[in-house]
Coordinates of C-alpha atoms and ligand atoms in Angstrom, one line a residue:
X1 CA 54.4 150.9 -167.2
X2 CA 56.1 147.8 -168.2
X3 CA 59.6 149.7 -167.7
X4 CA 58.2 149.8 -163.9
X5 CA 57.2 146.2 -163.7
X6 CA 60.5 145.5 -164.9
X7 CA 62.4 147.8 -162.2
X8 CA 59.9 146.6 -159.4
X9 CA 60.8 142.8 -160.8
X10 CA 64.5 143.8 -160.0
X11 CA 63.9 145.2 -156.8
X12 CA 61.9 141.8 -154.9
X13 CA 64.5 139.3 -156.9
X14 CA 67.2 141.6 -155.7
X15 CA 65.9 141.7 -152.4
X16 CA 65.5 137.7 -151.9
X17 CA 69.1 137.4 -153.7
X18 CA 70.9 139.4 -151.3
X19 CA 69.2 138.2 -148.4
X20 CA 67.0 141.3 -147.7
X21 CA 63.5 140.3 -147.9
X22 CA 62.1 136.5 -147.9
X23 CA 58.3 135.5 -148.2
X24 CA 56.9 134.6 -145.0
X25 CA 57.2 130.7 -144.4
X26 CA 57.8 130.3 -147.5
X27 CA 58.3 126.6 -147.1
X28 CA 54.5 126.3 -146.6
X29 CA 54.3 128.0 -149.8
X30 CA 54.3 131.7 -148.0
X31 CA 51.3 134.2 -146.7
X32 CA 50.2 136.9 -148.7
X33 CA 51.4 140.3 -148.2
X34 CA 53.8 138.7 -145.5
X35 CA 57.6 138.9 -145.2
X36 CA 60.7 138.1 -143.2
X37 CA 63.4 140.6 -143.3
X38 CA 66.8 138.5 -143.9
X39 CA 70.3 139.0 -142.5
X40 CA 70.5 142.3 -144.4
X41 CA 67.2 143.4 -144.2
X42 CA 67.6 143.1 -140.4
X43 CA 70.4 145.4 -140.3
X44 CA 68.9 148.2 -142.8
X45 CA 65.3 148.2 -141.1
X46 CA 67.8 148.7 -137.6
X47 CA 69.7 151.6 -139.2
X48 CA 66.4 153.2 -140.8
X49 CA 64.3 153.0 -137.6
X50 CA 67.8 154.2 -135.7
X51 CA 68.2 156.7 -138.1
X52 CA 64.7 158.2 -137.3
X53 CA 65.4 157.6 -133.7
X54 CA 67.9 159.7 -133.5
X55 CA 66.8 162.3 -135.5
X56 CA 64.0 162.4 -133.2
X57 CA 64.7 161.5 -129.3
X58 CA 68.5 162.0 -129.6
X59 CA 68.5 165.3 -131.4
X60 CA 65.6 166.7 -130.1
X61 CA 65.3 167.8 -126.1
X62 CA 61.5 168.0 -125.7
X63 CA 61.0 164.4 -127.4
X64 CA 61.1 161.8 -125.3
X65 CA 60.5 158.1 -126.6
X66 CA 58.3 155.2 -125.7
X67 CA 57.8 151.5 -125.9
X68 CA 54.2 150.6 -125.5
X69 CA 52.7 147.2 -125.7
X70 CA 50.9 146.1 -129.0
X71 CA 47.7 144.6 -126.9
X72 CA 46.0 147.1 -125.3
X73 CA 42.3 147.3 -123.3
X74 CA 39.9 147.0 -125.8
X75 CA 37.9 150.3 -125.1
X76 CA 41.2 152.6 -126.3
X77 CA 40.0 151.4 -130.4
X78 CA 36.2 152.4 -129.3
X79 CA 37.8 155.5 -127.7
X80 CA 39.8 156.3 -131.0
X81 CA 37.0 155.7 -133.8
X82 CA 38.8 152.4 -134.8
X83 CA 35.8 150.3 -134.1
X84 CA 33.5 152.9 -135.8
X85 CA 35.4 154.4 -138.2
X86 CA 38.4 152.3 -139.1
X87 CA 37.0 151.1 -142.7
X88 CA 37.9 150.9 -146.5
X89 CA 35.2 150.6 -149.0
X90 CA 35.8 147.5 -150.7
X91 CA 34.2 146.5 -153.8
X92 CA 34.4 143.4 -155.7
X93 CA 34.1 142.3 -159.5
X94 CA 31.9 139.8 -160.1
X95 CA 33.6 138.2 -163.2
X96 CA 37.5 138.2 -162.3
X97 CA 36.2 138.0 -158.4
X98 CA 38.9 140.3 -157.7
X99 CA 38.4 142.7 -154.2
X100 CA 39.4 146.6 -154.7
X101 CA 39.8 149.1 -152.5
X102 CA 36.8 151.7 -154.3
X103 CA 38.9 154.5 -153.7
X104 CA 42.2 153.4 -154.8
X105 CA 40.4 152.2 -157.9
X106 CA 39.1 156.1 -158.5
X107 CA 42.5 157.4 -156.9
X108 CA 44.1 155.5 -160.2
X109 CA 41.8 156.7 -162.6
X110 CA 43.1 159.9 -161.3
X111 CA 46.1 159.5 -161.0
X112 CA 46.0 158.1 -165.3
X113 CA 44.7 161.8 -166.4
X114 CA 47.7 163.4 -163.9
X115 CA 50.5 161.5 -165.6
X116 CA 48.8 162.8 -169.2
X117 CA 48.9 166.2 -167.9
X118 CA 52.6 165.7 -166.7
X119 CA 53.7 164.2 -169.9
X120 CA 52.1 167.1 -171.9
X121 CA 54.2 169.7 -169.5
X122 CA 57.3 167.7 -170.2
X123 CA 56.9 167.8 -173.9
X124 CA 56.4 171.7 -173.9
X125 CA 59.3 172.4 -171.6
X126 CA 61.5 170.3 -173.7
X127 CA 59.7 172.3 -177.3
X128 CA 59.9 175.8 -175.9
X129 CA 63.7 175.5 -173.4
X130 CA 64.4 178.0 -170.9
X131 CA 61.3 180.6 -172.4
X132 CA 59.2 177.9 -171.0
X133 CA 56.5 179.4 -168.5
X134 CA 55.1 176.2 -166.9
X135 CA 52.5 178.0 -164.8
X136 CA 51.2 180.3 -167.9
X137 CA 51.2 176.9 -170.4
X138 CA 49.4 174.7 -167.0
X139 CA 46.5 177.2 -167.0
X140 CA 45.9 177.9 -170.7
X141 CA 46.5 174.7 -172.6
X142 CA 43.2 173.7 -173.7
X143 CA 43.7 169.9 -172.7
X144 CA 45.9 170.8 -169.8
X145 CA 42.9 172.6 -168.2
X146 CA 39.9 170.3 -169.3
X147 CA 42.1 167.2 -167.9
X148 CA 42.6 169.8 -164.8
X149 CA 38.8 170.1 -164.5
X150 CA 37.9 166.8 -164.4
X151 CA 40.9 165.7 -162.3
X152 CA 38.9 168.2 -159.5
X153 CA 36.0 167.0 -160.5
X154 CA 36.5 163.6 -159.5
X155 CA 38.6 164.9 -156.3
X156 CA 35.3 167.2 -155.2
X157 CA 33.1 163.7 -156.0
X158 CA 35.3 160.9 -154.1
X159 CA 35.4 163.5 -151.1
X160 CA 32.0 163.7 -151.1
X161 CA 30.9 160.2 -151.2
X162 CA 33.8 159.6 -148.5
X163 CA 32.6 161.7 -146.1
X164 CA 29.4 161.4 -146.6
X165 CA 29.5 157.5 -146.6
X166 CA 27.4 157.7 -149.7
X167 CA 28.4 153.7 -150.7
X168 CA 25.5 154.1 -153.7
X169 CA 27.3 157.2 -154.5
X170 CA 30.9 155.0 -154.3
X171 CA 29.7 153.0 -157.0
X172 CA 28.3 155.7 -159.4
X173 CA 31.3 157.2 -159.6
X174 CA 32.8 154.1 -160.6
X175 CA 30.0 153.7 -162.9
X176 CA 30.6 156.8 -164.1
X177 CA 33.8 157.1 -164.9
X178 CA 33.7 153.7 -166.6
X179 CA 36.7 152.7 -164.6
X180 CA 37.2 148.9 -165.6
X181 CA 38.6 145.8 -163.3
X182 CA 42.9 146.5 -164.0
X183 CA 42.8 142.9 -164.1
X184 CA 40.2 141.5 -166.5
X185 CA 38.6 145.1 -167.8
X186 CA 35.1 143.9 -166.6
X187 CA 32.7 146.8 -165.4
X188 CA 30.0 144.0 -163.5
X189 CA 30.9 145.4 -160.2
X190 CA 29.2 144.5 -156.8
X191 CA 27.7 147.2 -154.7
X192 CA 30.5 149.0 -152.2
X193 CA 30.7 147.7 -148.4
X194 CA 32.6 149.3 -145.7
X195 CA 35.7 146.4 -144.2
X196 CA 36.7 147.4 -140.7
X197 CA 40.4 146.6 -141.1
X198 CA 41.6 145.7 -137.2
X199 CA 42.2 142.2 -136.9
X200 CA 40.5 140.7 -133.4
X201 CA 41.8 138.2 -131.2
X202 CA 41.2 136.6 -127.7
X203 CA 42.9 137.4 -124.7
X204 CA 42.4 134.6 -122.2
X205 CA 42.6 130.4 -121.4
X206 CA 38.9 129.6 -120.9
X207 CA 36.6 130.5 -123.7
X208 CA 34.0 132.5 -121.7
X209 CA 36.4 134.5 -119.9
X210 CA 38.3 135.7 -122.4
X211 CA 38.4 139.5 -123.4
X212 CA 38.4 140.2 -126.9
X213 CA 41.5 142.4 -128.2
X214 CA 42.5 143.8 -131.3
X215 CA 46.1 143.8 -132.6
X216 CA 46.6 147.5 -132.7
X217 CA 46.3 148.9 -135.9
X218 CA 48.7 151.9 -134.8
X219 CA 51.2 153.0 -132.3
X220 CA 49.7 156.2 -132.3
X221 CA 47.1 155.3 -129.6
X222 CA 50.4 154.0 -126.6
X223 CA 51.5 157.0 -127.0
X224 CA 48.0 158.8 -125.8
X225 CA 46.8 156.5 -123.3
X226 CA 50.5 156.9 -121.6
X227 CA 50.8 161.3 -122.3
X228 CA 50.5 161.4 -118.7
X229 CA 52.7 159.2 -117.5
X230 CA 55.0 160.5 -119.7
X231 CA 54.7 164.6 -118.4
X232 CA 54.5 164.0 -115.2
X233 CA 57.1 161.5 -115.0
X234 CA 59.2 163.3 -117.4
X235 CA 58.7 166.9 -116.0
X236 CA 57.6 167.4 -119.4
X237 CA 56.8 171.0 -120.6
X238 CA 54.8 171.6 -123.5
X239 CA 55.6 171.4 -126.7
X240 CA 57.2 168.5 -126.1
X241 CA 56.8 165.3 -128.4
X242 CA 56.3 161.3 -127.3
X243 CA 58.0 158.8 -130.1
X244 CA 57.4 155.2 -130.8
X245 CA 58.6 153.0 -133.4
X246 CA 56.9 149.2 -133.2
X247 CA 54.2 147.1 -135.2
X248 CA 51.0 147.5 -136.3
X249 CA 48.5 145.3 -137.9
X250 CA 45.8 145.8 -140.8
X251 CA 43.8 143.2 -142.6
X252 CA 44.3 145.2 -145.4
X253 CA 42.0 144.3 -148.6
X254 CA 44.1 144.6 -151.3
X255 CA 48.0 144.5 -150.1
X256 CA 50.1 144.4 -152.7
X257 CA 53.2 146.1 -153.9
X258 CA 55.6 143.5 -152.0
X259 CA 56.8 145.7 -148.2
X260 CA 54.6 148.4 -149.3
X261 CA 51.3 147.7 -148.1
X262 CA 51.5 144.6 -145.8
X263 CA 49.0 143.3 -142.9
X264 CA 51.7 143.1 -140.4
X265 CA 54.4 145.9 -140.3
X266 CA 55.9 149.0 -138.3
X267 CA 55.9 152.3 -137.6
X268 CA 58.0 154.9 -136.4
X269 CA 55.3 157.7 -135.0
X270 CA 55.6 161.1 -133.0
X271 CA 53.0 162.9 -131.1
X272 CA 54.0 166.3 -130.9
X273 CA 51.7 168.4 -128.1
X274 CA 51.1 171.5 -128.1
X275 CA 49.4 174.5 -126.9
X276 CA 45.3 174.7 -128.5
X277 CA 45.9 177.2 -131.5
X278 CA 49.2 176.6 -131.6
X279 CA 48.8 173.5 -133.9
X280 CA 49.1 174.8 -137.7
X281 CA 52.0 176.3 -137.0
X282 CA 53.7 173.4 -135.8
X283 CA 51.8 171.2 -138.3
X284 CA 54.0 173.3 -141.0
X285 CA 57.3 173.1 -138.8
X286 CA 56.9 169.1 -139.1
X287 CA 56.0 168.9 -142.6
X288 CA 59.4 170.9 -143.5
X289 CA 61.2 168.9 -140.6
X290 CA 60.5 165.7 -141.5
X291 CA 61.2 166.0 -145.5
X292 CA 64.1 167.2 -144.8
X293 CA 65.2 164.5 -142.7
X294 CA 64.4 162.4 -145.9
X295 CA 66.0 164.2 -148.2
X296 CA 69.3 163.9 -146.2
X297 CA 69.5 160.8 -147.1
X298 CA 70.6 161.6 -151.0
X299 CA 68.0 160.0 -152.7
X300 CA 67.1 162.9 -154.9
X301 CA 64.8 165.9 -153.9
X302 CA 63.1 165.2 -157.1
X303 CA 61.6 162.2 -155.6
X304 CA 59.5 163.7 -153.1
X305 CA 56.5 165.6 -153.2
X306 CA 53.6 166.8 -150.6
X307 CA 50.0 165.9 -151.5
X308 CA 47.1 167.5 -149.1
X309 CA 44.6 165.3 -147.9
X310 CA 40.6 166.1 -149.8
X311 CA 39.4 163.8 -146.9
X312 CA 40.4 164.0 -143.9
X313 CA 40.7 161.1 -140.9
X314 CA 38.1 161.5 -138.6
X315 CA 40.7 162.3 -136.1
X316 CA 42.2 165.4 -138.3
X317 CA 41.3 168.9 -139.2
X318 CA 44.8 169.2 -141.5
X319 CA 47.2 166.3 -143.0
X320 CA 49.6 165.9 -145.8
X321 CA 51.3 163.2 -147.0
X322 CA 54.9 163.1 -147.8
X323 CA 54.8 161.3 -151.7
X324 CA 57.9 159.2 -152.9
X325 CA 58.4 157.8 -156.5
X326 CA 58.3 154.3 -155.7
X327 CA 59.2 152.2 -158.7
X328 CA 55.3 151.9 -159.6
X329 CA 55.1 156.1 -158.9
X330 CA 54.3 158.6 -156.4
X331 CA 52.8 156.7 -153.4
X332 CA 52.7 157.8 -149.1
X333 CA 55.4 157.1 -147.4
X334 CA 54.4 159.5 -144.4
X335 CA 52.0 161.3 -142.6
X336 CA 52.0 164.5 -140.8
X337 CA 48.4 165.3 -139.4
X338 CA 47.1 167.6 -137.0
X339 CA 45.0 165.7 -135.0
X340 CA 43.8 168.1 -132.9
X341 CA 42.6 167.0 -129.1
X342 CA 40.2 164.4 -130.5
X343 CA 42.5 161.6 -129.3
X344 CA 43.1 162.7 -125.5
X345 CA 39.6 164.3 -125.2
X346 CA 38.1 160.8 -126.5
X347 CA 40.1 158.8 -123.8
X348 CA 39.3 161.4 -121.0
X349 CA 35.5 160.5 -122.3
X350 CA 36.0 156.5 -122.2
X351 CA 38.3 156.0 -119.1
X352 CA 36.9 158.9 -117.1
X353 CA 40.3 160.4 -116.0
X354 CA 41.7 163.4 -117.1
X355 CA 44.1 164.0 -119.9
X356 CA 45.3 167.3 -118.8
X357 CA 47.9 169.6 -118.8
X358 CA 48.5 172.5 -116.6
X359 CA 50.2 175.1 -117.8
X360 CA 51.9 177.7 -115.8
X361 CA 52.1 180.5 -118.1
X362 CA 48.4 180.7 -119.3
X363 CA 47.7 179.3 -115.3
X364 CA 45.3 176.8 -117.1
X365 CA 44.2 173.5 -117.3
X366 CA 43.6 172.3 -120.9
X367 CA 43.5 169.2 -122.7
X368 CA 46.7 169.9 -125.6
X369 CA 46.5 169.4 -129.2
X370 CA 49.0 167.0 -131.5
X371 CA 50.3 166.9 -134.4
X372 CA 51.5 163.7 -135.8
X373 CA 54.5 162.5 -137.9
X374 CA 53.9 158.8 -138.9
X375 CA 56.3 156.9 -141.2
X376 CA 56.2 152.9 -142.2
X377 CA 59.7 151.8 -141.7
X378 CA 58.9 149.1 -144.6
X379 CA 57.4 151.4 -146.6
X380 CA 61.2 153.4 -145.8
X381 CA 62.6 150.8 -146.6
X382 CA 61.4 149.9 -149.6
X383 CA 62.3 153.4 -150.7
X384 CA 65.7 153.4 -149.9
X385 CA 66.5 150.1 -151.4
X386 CA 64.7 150.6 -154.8
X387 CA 65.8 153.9 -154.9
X388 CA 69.5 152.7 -154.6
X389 CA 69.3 149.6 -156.7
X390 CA 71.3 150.3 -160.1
X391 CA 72.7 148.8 -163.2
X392 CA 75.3 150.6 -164.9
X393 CA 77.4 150.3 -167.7
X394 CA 81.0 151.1 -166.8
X395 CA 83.7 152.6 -169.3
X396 CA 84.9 149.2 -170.5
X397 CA 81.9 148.6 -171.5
X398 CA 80.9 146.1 -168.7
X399 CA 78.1 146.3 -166.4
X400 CA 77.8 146.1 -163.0
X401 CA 74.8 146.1 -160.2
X402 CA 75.0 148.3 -157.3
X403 CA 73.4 149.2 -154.5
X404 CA 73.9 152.5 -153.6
X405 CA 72.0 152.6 -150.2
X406 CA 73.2 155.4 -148.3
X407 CA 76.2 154.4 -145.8
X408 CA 74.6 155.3 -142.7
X409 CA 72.3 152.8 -143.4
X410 CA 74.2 150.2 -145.1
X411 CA 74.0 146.9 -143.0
X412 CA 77.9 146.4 -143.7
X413 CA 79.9 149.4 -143.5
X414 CA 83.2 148.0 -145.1
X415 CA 84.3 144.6 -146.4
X416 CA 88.1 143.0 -145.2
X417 CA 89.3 141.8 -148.5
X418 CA 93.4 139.8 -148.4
X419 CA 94.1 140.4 -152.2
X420 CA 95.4 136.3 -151.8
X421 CA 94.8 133.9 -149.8
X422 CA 98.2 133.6 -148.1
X423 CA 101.7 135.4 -147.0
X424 CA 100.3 136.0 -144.0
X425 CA 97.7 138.6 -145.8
X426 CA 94.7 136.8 -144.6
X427 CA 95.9 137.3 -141.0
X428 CA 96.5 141.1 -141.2
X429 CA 93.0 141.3 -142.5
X430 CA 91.4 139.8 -139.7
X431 CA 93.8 141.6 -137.7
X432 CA 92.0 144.7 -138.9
X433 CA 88.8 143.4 -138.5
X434 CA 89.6 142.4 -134.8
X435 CA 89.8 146.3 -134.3
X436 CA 87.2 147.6 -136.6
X437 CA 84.4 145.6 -135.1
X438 CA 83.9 147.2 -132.1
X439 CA 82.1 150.2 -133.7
X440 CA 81.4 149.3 -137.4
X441 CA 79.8 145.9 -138.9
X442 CA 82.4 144.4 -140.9
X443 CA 82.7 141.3 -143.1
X444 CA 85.9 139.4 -144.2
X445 CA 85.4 137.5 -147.9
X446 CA 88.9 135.7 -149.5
X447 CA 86.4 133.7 -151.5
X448 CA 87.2 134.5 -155.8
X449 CA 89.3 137.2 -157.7
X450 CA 89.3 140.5 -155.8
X451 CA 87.4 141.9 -159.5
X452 CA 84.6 139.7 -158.3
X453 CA 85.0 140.5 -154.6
X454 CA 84.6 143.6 -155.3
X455 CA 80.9 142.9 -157.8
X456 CA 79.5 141.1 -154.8
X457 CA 79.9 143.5 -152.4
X458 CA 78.7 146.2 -154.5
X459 CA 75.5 144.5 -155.0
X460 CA 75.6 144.2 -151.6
X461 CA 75.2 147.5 -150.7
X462 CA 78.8 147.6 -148.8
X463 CA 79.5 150.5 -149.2
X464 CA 84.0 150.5 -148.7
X465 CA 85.9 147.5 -149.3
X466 CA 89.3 147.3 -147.8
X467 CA 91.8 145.5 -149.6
X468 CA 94.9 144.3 -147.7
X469 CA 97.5 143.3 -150.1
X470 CA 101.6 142.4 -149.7
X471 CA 102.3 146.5 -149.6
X472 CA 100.3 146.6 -146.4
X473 CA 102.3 144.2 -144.5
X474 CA 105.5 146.7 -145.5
X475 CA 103.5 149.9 -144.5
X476 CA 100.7 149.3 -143.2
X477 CA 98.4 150.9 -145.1
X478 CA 95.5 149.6 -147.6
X479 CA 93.5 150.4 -150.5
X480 CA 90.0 151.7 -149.4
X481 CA 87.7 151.6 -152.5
X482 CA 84.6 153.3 -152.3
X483 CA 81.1 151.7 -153.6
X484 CA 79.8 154.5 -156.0
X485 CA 82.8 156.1 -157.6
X486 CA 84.4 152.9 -157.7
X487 CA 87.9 155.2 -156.7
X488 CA 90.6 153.4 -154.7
X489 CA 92.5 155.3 -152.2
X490 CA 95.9 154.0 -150.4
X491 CA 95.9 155.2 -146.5
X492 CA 97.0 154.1 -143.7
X493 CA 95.3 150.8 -141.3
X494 CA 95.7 153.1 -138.4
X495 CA 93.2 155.5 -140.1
X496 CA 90.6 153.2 -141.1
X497 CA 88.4 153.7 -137.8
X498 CA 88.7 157.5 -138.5
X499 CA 87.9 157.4 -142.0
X500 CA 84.9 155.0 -141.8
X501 CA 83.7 157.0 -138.7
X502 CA 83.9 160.1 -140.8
X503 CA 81.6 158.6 -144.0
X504 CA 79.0 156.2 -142.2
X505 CA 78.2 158.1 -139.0
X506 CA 74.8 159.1 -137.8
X507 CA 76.4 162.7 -137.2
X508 CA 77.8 163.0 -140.9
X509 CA 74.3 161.9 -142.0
X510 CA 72.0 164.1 -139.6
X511 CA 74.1 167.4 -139.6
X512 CA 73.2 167.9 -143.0
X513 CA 69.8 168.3 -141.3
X514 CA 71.0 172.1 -139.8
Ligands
GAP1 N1 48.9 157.1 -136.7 C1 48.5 157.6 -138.0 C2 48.5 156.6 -139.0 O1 48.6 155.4 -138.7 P1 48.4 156.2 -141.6 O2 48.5 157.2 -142.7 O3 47.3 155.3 -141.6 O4 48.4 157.1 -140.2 C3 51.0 156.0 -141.3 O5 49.8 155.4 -141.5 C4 52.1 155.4 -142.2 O6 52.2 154.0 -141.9 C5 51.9 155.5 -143.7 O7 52.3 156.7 -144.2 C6 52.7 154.3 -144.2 O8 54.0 154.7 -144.3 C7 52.5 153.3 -143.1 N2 51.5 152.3 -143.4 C8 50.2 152.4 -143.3 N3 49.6 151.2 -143.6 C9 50.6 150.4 -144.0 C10 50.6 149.1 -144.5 N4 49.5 148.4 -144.7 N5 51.8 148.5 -144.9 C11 52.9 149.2 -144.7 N6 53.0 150.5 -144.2 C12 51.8 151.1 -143.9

């Protein structure tokens, strides 16, 4: 654990270093669980979300995308469940007076016996080698399967009190599992109470005509209120999908975990529609699709992992999350949920127009079904930036810190680098900047020994520096040093656009997606 604090330390000072991430006004002493993406961050958030984009709208002929306004009539979050349904049960210790989510505090507990169990599997497959039968030793191990047991146990209990809003029953569980504040240890807990988590606000100059709003707590709900719009203005035949990236707002309880879970942030959602019945199977289609469109990113298969919903949203009758080790473990980074028609069907209800779609084939009205694919860019990119932040040690026993973010997202593709500050070597370099900018963001730095040049921009996340030394005004070529294997290469200036093309492109990136 304190290996993680340590890493997670790394990544926020990192972060602020590098001009990534700042606390929001921070000269007012900041807000909590509120940030302002720096000069970097700006650029990496841009690739991410353009990343997804693509991989979505651009690759994609039945996807269409969507830009919908964050204020929206205040019946669609009555229409949705938001207003009704929209809660976390918070519950509070009276002695530290610390405020806990109550089933993040039994999802922890949980989660403590499941990291036993996974320690006791890696010991035995490191004792017993390649004769190891992890299934065989997972369902005979006496404390493998009593930790099991209880693990369900409290999985069958939390769903129950969930969805039966059984807050007495909330707090036994607590009770019962003797689960202690993680700050102070203190078991004098209040009772549970349900938080609605939109955050109101007024719409309007005179006090008693304004309209009371909420900021909208996700995209999700644009993209439902405009589905027609979008088919019939888009010739649109189904299954065709709607995508959105943009913010959304939560007065979450607890946020914490720096970008992780924040009160303001964004998403990048799809509504896929489809025909009634149809939805499982393209519920399973999205869940493939969509981890593999993070695992093209190189960030190691190893860190991803699907974990079924017990309790559902009220909006779902099947969702999974897509798990990524974060540097504090295995945490959401997306949803895929099939949310059946509730969403239309609830609007048709509220707004008294129809949400239909007629299809030609079946000669049929109906009202379709949708599954969802919902990712937090910040949540994205908090995994690609921990996820690429390194310290290694290199031969000559130096060390060096790199980030190794993946160079379709890197917010500077290649740095200009004169190896001195003069015979005219400055000049070509800006010379080849002049030409590289038009497609690629590029940086110049003279500034120091290249050695140190070359340290920065590693730490940087740039993923090529060019150096442009008194050869290259012979022959025009240069050294092109790459990030991660630290390998220098001499080619020619005339390749450069071709070469960089080549190693930072979205196509490079997303074809590995085939
Ligand atoms: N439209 C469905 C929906 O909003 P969700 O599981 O509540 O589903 C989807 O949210 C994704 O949005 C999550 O997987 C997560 O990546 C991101 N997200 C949710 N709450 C967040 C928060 N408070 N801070 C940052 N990201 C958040």
């Amino acid at each position: 654990m304190a290996k993680q604090d340590d890493t997670f330390k790394k990544v926020i000072s990192h972060a602020k270093e590098y001009g990534y991430i700042f606390g929001s006004s921070e000269i007012y002493d900041g807000l909590s669980a509120v940030y302002d993406y720096g000069q970097n961050g700006a650029e990496l958030k841009k690739n991410i979300r353009e990343y997804w984009w693509k991989s979505m709208v651009q690759m994609h002929e039945n996807i269409v995308g969507l830009d919908a306004s964050i204020f929206m009539h205040p019946t669609t979050w009555k229409a949705s469940g938001h207003v009704d349904a929209f809660n976390d049960p918070l519950i509070d210790n009276k002695d530290s007076k610390k405020r806990y989510r109550a089933d993040v505090l039994v999802e922890d507990f949980r989660e403590k016996i499941n990291q036993k169990i996974e320690k006791d599997v890696a010991k035995a497959k490191k004792r017993f080698g390649d004769a190891f039968d992890e299934q065989e030793f997972r369902s005979t191990n006496g404390n493998v399967v009593r930790r099991q047991k209880q693990m369900d146990e409290i999985t069958t209990e939390l769903t129950r009190v969930q969805e039966e809003n059984d807050l007495p029953g909330f707090k036994k569980l607590i009770e019962d599992l003797d689960i202690g504040c993680p700050e102070s240890g203190s078991k004098n807990w209040t009772d549970v109470r349900q938080f609605n988590l939109m955050f109101g606000t007024k719409l309007g100059a005179s006090a008693d005509s304004a309209m009371d709003l909420y900021l909208r707590p996700e995209t999700a709900q644009g993209i439902f209120v405009n589905f027609l719009n979008v088919q019939k203005t888009g010739r649109m035949k189904l299954p065709f999908g709607i995508a959105q990236t943009g913010k959304a707002f939560r007065n979450e309880i607890v946020a914490r975990q720096f970008i992780f879970r924040m009160r303001e942030f964004e998403q990048m959602e799809m509504q896929f529609f489809v025909r009634p019945g149809e939805e499982m199977k393209y519920y399973e289609y999205w869940k493939e699709t969509r981890l593999k469109w993070h695992m093209s990113l190189g960030l190691g298969e190893e860190n991803y992992r699907f974990h079924d919903h017990d309790k559902l949203a009220h909006y779902a009758n099947a969702a999974a999350d897509i798990e990524f080790n974060f540097p504090f473990g295995f945490k959401e980074l997306e949803g895929i949920h099939s949310r059946t028609d509730f969403d239309l069907k609830a609007h048709e209800e509220f707004s008294g127009k129809k949400l239909q779609y007629f299809d030609h084939e079946l000669n049929e009205n109906y009202v379709p079904y949708v599954v969802e694919t919902s990712v937090g860019l910040d949540r994205m990119f908090l995994a690609v930036f921990s996820k690429s932040l390194k310290e290694e040690t290199l031969e000559d026993g130096s060390s060096r810190v790199v980030l190794k973010l993946p160079a379709v997202l890197a917010p500077t593709k290649a740095a200009i680098l004169p190896l001195v500050k003069k015979d005219g070597l400055p000049e070509l370099a800006l010379e080849i900047i002049g030409d590289l900018k038009w497609n690629f963001n590029v940086t110049y730095d003279e500034k120091d020994a290249v050695g140190r040049r070359y340290r920065r921009q590693d730490a940087n996340g740039t993923p090529f520096c060019i150096t442009v030394d008194h050869q290259s005004l012979e022959d025009k070529t240069v050294t092109i040093r790459d990030r991660d294997t630290m390998q220098q290469e001499r080619v020619a200036i005339s390749e450069l656009g071709s070469i960089l093309g080549e190693k930072t492109s979205y196509k490079t990136w997303l074809s590995k997606l085939k």
